[in-house]
PDB file of C-alpha atoms and ligand atoms in Angstrom:
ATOM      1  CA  UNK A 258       0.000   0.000   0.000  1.00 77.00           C
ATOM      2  CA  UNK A 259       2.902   2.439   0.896  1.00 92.00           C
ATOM      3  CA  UNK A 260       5.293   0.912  -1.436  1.00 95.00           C
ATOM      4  CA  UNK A 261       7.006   3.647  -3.473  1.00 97.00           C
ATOM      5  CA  UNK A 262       4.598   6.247  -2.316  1.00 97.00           C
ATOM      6  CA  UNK A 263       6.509   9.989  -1.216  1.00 98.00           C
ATOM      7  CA  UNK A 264       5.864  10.878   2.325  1.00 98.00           C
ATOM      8  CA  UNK A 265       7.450  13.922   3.939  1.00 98.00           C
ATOM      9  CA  UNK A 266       7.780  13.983   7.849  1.00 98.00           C
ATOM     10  CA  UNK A 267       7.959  17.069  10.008  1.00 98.00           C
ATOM     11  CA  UNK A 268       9.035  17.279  13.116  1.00 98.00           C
ATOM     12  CA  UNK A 269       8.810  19.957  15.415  1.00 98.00           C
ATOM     13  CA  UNK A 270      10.697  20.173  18.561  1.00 98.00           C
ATOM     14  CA  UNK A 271       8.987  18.096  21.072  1.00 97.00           C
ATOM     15  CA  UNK A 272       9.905  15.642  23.513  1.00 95.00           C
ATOM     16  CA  UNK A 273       7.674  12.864  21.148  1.00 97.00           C
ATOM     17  CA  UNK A 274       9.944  13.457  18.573  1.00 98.00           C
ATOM     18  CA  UNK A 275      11.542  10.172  19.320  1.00 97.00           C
ATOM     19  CA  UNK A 276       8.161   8.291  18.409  1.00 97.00           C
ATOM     20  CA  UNK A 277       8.158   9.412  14.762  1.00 98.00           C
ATOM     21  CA  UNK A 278      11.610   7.549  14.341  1.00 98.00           C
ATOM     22  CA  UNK A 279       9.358   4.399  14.543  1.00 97.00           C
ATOM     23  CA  UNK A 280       7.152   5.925  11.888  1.00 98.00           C
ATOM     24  CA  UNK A 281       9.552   6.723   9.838  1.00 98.00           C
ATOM     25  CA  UNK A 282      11.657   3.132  10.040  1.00 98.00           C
ATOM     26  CA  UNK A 283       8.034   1.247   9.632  1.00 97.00           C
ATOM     27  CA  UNK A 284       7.305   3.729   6.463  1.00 98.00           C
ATOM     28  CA  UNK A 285      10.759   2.782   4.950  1.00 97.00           C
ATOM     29  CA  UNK A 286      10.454  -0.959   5.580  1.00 97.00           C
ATOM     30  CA  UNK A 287       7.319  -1.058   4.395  1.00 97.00           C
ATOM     31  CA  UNK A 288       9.107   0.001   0.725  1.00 97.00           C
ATOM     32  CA  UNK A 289       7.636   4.074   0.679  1.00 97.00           C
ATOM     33  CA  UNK A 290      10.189   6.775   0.171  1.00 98.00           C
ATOM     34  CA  UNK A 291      10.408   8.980   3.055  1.00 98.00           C
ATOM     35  CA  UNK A 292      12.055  11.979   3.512  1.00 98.00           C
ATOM     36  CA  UNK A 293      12.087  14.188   6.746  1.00 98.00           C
ATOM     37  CA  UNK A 294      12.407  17.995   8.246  1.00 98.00           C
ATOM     38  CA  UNK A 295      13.914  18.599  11.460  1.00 98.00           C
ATOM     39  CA  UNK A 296      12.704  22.458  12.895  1.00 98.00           C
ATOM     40  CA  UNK A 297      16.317  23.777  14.790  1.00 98.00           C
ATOM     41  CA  UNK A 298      13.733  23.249  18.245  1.00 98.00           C
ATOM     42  CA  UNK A 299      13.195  19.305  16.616  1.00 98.00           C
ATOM     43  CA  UNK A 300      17.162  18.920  16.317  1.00 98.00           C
ATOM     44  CA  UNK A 301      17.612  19.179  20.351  1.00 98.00           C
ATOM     45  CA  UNK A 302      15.654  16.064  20.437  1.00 97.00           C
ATOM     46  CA  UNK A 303      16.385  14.111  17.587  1.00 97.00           C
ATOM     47  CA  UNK A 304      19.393  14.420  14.797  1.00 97.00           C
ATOM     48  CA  UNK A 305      19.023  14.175  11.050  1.00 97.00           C
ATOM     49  CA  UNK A 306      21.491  11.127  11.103  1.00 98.00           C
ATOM     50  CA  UNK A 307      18.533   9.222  12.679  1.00 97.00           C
ATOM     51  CA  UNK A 308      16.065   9.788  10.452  1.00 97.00           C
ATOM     52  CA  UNK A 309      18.363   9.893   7.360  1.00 97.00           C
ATOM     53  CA  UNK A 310      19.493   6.611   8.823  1.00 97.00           C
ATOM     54  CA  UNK A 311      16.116   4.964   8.801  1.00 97.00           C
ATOM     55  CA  UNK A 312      14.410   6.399   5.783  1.00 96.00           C
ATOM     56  CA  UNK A 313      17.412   5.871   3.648  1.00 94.00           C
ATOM     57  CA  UNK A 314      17.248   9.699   2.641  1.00 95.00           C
ATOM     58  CA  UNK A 315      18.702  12.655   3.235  1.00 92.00           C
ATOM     59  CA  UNK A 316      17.095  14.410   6.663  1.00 97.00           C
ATOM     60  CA  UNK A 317      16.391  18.478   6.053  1.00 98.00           C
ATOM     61  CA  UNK A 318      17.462  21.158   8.650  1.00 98.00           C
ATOM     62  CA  UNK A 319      16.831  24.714   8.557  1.00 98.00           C
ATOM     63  CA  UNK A 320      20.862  24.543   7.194  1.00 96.00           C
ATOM     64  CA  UNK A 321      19.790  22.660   4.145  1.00 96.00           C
ATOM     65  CA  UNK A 322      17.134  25.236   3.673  1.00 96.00           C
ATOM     66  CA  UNK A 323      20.095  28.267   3.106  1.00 94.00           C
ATOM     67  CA  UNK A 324      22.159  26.412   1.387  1.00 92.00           C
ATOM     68  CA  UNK A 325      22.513  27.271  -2.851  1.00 85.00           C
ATOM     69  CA  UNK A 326      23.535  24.020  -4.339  1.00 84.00           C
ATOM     70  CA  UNK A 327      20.069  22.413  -4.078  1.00 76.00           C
ATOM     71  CA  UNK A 328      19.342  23.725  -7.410  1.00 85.00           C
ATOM     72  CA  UNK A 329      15.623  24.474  -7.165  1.00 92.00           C
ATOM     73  CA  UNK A 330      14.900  25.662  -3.587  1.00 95.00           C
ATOM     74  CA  UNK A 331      14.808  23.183  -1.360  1.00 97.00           C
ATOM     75  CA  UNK A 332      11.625  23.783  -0.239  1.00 97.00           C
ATOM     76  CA  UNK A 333       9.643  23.759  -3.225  1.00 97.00           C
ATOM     77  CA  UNK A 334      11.142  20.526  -4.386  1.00 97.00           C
ATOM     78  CA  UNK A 335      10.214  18.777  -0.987  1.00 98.00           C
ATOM     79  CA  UNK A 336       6.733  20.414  -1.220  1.00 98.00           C
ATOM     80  CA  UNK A 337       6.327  19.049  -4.537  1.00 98.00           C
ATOM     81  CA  UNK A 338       7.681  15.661  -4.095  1.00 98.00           C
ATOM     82  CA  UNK A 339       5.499  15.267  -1.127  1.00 98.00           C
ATOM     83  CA  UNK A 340       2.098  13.047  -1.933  1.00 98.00           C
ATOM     84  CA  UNK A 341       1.441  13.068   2.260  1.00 98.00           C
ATOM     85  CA  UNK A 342       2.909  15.744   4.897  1.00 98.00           C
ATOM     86  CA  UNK A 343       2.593  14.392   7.890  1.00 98.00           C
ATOM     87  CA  UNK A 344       4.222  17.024  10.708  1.00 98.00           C
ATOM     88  CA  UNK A 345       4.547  14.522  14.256  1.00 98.00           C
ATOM     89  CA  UNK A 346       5.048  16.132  16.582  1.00 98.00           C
ATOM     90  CA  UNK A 347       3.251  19.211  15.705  1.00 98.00           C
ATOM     91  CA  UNK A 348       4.267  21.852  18.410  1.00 98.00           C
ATOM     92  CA  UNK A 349       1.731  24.955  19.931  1.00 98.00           C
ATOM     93  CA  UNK A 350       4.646  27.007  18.120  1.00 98.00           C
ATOM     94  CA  UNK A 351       4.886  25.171  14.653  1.00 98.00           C
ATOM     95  CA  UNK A 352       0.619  24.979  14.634  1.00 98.00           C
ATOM     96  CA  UNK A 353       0.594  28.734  15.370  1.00 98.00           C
ATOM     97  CA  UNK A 354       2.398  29.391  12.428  1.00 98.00           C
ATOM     98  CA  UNK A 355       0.688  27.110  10.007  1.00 98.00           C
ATOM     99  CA  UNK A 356      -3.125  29.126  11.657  1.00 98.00           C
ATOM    100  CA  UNK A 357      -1.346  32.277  10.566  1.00 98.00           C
ATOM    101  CA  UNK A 358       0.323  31.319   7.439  1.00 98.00           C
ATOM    102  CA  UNK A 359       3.681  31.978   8.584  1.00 98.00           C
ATOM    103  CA  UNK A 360       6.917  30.717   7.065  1.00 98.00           C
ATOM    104  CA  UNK A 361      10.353  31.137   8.614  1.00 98.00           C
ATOM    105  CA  UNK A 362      11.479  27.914   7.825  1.00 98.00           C
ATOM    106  CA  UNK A 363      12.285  24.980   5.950  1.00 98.00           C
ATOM    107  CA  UNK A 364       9.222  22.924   7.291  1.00 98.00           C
ATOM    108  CA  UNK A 365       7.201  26.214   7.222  1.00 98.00           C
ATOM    109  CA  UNK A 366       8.094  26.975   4.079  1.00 98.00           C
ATOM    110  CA  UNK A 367       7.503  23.754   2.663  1.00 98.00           C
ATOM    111  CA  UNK A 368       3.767  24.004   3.792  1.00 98.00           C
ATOM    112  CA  UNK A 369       3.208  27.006   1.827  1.00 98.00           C
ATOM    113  CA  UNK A 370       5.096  25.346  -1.194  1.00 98.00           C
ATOM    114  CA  UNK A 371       3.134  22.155  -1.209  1.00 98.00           C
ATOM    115  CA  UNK A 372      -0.542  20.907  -2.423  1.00 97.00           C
ATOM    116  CA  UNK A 373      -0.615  17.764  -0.714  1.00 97.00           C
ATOM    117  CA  UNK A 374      -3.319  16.556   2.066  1.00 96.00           C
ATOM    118  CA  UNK A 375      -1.128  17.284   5.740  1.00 97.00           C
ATOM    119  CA  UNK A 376      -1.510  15.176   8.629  1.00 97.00           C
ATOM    120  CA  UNK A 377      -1.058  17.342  11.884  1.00 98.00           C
ATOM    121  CA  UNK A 378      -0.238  15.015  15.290  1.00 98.00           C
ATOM    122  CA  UNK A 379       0.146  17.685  17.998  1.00 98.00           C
ATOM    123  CA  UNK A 380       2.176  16.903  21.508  1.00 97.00           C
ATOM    124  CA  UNK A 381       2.295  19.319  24.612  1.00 96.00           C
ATOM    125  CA  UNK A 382       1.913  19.367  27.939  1.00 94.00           C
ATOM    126  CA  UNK A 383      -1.709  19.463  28.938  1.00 95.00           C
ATOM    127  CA  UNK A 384      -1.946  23.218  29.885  1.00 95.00           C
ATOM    128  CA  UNK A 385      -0.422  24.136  26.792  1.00 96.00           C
ATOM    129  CA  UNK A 386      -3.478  22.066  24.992  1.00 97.00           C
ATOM    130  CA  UNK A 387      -5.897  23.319  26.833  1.00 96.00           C
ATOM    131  CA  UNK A 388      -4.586  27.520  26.068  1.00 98.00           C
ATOM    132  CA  UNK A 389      -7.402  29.012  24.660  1.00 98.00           C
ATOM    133  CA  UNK A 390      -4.880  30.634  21.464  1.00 98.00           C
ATOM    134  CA  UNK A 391      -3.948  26.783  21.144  1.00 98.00           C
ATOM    135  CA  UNK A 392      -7.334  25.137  20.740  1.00 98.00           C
ATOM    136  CA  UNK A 393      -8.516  28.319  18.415  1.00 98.00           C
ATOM    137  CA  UNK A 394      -5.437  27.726  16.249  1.00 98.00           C
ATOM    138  CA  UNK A 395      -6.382  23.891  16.217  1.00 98.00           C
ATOM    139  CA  UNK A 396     -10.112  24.547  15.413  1.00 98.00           C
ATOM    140  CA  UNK A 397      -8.479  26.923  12.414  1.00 98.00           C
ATOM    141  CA  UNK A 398      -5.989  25.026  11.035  1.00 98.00           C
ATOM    142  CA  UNK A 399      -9.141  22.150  10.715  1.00 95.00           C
ATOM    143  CA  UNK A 400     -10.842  24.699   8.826  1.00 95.00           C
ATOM    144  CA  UNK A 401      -8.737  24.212   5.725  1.00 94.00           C
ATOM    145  CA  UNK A 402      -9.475  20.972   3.511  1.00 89.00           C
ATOM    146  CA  UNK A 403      -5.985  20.024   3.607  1.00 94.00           C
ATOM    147  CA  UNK A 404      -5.202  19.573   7.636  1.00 95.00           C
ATOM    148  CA  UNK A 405      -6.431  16.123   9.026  1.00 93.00           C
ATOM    149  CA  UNK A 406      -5.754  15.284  12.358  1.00 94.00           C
ATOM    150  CA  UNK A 407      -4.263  12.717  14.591  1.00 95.00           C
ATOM    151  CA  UNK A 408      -5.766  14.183  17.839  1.00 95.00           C
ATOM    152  CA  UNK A 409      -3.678  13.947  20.807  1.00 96.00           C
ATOM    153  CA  UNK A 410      -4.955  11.386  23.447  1.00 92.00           C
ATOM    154  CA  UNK A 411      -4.641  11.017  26.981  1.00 86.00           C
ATOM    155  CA  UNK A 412      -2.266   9.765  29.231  1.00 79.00           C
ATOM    156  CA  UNK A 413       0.974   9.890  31.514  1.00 73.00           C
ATOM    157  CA  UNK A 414       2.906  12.854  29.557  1.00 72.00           C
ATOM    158  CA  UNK A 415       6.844  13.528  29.659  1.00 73.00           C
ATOM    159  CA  UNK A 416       5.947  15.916  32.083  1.00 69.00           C
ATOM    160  CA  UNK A 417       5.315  13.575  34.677  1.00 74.00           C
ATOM    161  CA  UNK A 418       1.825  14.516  34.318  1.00 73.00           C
ATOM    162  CA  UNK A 419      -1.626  13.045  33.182  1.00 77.00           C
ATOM    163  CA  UNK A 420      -3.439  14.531  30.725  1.00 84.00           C
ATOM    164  CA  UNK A 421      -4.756  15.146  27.285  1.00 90.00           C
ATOM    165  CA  UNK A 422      -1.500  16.348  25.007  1.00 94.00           C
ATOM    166  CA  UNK A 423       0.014  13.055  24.433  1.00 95.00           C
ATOM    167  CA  UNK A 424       0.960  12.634  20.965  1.00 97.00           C
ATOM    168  CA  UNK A 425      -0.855   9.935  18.460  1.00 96.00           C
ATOM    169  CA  UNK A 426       1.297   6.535  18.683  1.00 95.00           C
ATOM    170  CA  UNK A 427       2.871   5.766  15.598  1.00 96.00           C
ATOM    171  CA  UNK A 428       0.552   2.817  15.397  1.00 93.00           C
ATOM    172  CA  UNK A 429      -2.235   5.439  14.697  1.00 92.00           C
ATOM    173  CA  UNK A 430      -0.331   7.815  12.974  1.00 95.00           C
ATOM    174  CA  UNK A 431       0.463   5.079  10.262  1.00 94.00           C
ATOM    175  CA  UNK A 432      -3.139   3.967   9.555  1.00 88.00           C
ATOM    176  CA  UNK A 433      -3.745   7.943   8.680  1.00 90.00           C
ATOM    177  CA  UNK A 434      -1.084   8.093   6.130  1.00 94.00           C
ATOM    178  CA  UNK A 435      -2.158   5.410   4.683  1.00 90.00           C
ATOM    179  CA  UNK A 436      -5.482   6.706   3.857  1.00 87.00           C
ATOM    180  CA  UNK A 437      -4.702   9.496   3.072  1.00 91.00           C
ATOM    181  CA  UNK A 438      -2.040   8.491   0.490  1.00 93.00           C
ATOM    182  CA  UNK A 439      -5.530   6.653  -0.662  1.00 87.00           C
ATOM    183  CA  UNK A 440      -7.873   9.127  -0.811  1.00 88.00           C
ATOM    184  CA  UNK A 441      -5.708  12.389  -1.496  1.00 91.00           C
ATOM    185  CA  UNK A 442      -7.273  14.422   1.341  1.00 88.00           C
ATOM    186  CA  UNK A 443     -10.664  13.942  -0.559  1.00 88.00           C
ATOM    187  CA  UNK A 444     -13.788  14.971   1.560  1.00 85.00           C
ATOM    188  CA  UNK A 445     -16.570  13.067  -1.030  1.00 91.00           C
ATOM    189  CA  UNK A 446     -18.337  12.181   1.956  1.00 93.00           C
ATOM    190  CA  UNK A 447     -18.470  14.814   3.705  1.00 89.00           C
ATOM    191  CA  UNK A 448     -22.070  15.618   4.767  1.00 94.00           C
ATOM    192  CA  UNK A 449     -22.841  11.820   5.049  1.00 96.00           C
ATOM    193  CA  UNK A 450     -23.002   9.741   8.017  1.00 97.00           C
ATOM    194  CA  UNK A 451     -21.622   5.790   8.173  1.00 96.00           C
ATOM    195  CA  UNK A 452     -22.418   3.246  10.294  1.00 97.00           C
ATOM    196  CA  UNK A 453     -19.564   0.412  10.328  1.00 95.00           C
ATOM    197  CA  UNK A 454     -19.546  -2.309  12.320  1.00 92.00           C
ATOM    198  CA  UNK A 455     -16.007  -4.125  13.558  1.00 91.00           C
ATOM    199  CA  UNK A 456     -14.789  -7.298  14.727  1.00 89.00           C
ATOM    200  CA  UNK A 457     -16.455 -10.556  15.816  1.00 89.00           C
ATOM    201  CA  UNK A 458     -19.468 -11.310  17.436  1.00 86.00           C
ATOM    202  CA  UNK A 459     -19.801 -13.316  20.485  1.00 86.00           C
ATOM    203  CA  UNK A 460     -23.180 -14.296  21.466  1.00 90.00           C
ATOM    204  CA  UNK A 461     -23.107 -15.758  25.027  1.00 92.00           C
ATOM    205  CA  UNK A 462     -24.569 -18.811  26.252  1.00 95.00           C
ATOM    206  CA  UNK A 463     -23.971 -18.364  30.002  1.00 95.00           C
ATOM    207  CA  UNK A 464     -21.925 -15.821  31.247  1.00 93.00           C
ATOM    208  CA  UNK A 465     -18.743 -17.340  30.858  1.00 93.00           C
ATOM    209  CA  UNK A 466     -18.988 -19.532  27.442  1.00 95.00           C
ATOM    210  CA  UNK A 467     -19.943 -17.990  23.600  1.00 92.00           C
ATOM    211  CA  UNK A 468     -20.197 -18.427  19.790  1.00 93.00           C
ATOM    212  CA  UNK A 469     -17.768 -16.287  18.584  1.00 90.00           C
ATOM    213  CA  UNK A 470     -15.831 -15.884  15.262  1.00 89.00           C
ATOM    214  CA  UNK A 471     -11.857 -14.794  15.606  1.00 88.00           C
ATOM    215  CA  UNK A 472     -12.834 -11.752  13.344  1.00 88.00           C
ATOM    216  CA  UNK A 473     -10.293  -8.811  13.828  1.00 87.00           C
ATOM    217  CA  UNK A 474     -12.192  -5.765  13.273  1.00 88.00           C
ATOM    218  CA  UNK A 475      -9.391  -4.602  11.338  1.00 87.00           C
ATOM    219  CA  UNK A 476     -11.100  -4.734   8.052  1.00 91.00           C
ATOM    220  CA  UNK A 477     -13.756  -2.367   9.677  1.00 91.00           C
ATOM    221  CA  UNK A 478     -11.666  -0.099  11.202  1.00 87.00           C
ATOM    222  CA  UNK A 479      -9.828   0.434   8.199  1.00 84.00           C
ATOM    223  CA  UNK A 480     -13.199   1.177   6.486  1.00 89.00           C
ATOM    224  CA  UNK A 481     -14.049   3.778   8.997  1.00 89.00           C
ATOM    225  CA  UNK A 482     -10.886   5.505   9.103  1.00 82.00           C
ATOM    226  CA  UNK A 483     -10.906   5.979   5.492  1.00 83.00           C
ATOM    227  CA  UNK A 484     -14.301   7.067   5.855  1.00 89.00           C
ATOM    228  CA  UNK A 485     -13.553   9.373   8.262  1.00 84.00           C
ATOM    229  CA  UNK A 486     -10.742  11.027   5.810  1.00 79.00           C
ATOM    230  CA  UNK A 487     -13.407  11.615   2.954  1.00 86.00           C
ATOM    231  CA  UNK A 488     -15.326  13.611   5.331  1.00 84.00           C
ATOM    232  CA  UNK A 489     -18.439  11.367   6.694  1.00 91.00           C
ATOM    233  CA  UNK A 490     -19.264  11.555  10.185  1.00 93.00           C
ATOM    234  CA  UNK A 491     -18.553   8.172  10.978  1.00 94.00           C
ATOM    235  CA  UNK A 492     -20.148   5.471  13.789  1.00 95.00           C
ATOM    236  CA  UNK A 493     -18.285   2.478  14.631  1.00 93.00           C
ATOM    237  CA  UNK A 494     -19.761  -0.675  16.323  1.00 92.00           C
ATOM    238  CA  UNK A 495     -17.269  -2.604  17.392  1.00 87.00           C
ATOM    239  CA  UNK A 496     -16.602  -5.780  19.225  1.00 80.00           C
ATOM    240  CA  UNK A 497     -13.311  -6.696  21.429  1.00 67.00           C
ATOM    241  CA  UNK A 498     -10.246  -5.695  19.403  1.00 58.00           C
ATOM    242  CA  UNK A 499      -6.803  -5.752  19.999  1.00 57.00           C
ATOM    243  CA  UNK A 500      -5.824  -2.336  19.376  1.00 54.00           C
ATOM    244  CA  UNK A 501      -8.794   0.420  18.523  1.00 55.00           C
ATOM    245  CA  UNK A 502      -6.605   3.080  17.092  1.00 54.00           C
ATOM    246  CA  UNK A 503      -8.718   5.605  15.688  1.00 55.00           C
ATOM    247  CA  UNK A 504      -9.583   9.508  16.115  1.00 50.00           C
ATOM    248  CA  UNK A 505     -11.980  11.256  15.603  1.00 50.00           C
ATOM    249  CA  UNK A 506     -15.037   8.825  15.098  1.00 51.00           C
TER     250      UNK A 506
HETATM  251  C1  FMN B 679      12.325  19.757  27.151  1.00 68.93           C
HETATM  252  C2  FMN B 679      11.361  20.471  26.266  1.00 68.93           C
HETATM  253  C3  FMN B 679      10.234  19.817  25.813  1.00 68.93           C
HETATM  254  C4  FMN B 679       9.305  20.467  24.994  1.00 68.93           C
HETATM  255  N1  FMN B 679       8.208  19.795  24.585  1.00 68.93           N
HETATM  256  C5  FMN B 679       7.289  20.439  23.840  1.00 68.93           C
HETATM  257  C6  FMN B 679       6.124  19.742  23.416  1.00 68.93           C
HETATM  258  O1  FMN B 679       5.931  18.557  23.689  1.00 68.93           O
HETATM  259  N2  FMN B 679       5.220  20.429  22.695  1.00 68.93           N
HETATM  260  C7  FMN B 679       5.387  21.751  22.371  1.00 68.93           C
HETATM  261  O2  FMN B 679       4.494  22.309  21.758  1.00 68.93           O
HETATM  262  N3  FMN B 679       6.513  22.410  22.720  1.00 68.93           N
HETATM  263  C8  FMN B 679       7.448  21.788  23.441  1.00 68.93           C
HETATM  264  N4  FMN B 679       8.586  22.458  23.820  1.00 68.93           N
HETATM  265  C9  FMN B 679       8.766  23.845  23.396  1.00 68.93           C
HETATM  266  C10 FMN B 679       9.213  23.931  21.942  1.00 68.93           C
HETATM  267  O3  FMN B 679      10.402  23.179  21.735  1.00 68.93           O
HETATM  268  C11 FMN B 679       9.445  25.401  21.579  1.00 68.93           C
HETATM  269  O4  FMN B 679       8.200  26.065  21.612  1.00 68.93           O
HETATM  270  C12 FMN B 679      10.080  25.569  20.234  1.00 68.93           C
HETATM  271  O5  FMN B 679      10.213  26.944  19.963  1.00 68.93           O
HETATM  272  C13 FMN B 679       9.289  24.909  19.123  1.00 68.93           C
HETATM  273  O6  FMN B 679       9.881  25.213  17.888  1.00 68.93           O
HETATM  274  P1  FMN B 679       9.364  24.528  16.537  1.00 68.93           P
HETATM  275  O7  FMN B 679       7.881  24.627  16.534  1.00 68.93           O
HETATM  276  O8  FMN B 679      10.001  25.332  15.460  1.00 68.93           O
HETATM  277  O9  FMN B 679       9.874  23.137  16.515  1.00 68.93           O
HETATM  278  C14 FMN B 679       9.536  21.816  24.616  1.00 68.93           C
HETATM  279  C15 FMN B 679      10.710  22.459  25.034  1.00 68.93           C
HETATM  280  C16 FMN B 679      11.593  21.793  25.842  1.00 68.93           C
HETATM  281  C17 FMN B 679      12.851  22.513  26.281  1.00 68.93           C
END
């Protein structure tokens, strides 16, 4: 599904940087072509070596971005090349700048230079979610057809506190690429409303013995989450599964 596809990763500097190394490695074993922008705030968490390291690619810095012998500028190239964006993590700073349409920097810049469908994953501390300036700039950035979002979930945060702010884990971060590299950031169904149901049934015969099928739910969550990309308001029925990984339903 990802094989040979272009997907472009910006990171901002958080302390989940680290998580989108996992992204990146299961991207580039999976056979897509990955490249990756560090902001200067990203590069105090994570260096370019490691992601250049696991995607096989050159790694961008704000450097790169000054540098002449790129040819075309750098950013334009990367902002064409790019079929998904995906910026994980997404910091208060780096969304404030994409609300207001700024650009003073390479992964700025490449925003403004691209067409492709984005994938936003923000990561803070739970206060810093919860500023009002933060949650308008989220509700803005949604706004425009070509932000989708891995919302932030709750739990035990670098910060040694619990909270909402927690960034997507890469095993939900993935399944959003991936439809999005399938449906282009469409919104077809937007305006419609899906019922899916996931996963196997069990029908109990006393309380501690059922039919049951070994059905995943995958298949169905899959559905939903592409679903939920096109735009539908989406509900999903599901059964026990392993790992529910989805936002936004
Ligand atoms: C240890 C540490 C952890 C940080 N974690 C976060 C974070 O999780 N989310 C966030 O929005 N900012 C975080 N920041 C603040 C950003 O790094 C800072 O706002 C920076 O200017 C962001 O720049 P960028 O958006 O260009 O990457 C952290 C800063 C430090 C020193």
């Amino acid at each position: 599904m990802v094989k040979g596809r272009r997907i472009l990763i910006g990171v901002s500097g958080g302390i989940a940087a680290y998580k989108v190394c996992e992204v990146v490695s299961t991207l580039a074993k999976a056979g897509a072509e990955v490249k990756a922008i560090l902001t200067d705030a990203a590069g105090e968490f994570v260096t370019p070596l490691t992601f250049a390291t696991l995607s096989r690619h050159p790694a961008f810095t704000d450097k790169d971005f000054w540098q002449a012998n790129h040819g075309r500028p750098l950013h334009i190239q990367l902002g064409e090349w790019a079929e998904v964006f995906a910026i994980a993590p997404l910091t208060a700073n780096t969304l404030a700048k994409l609300a207001g349409g700024f650009a003073d920097n390479l992964l700025t810049n490449t925003v403004l230079a691209s067409t492709c469908p984005i994938l936003l994953a923000p990561a803070m501390n739970t206060d810093m979610w919860e500023q009002p300036a933060v949650q308008r700039n989220w509700r803005e950035v949604l706004t425009y057809r070509r932000y989708h979002a891995a919302n932030p979930g709750a739990g035990m945060l670098a910060c040694d506190r619990a909270g909402v702010g927690r960034m997507a884990e890469p095993h939900e971060i993935l399944p959003h690429i991936e439809s999005l590299l399938y449906t282009k950031g469409d919104r077809d169904l937007a305006g419609k409303r899906v019922l899916i149901s996931a996963g196997g049934t069990r029908e109990h015969l006393d309380p501690v013995r059922f039919i049951g099928n070994p059905s995943t739910g995958k298949m169905g969550i899959a559905l939903a989450q592409a679903a939920l990309h096109r735009g539908a308001a989406v509900t999903l029925v599901h059964s026990i599964t392993g790992e529910l990984s989805l936002s936004g339903v």
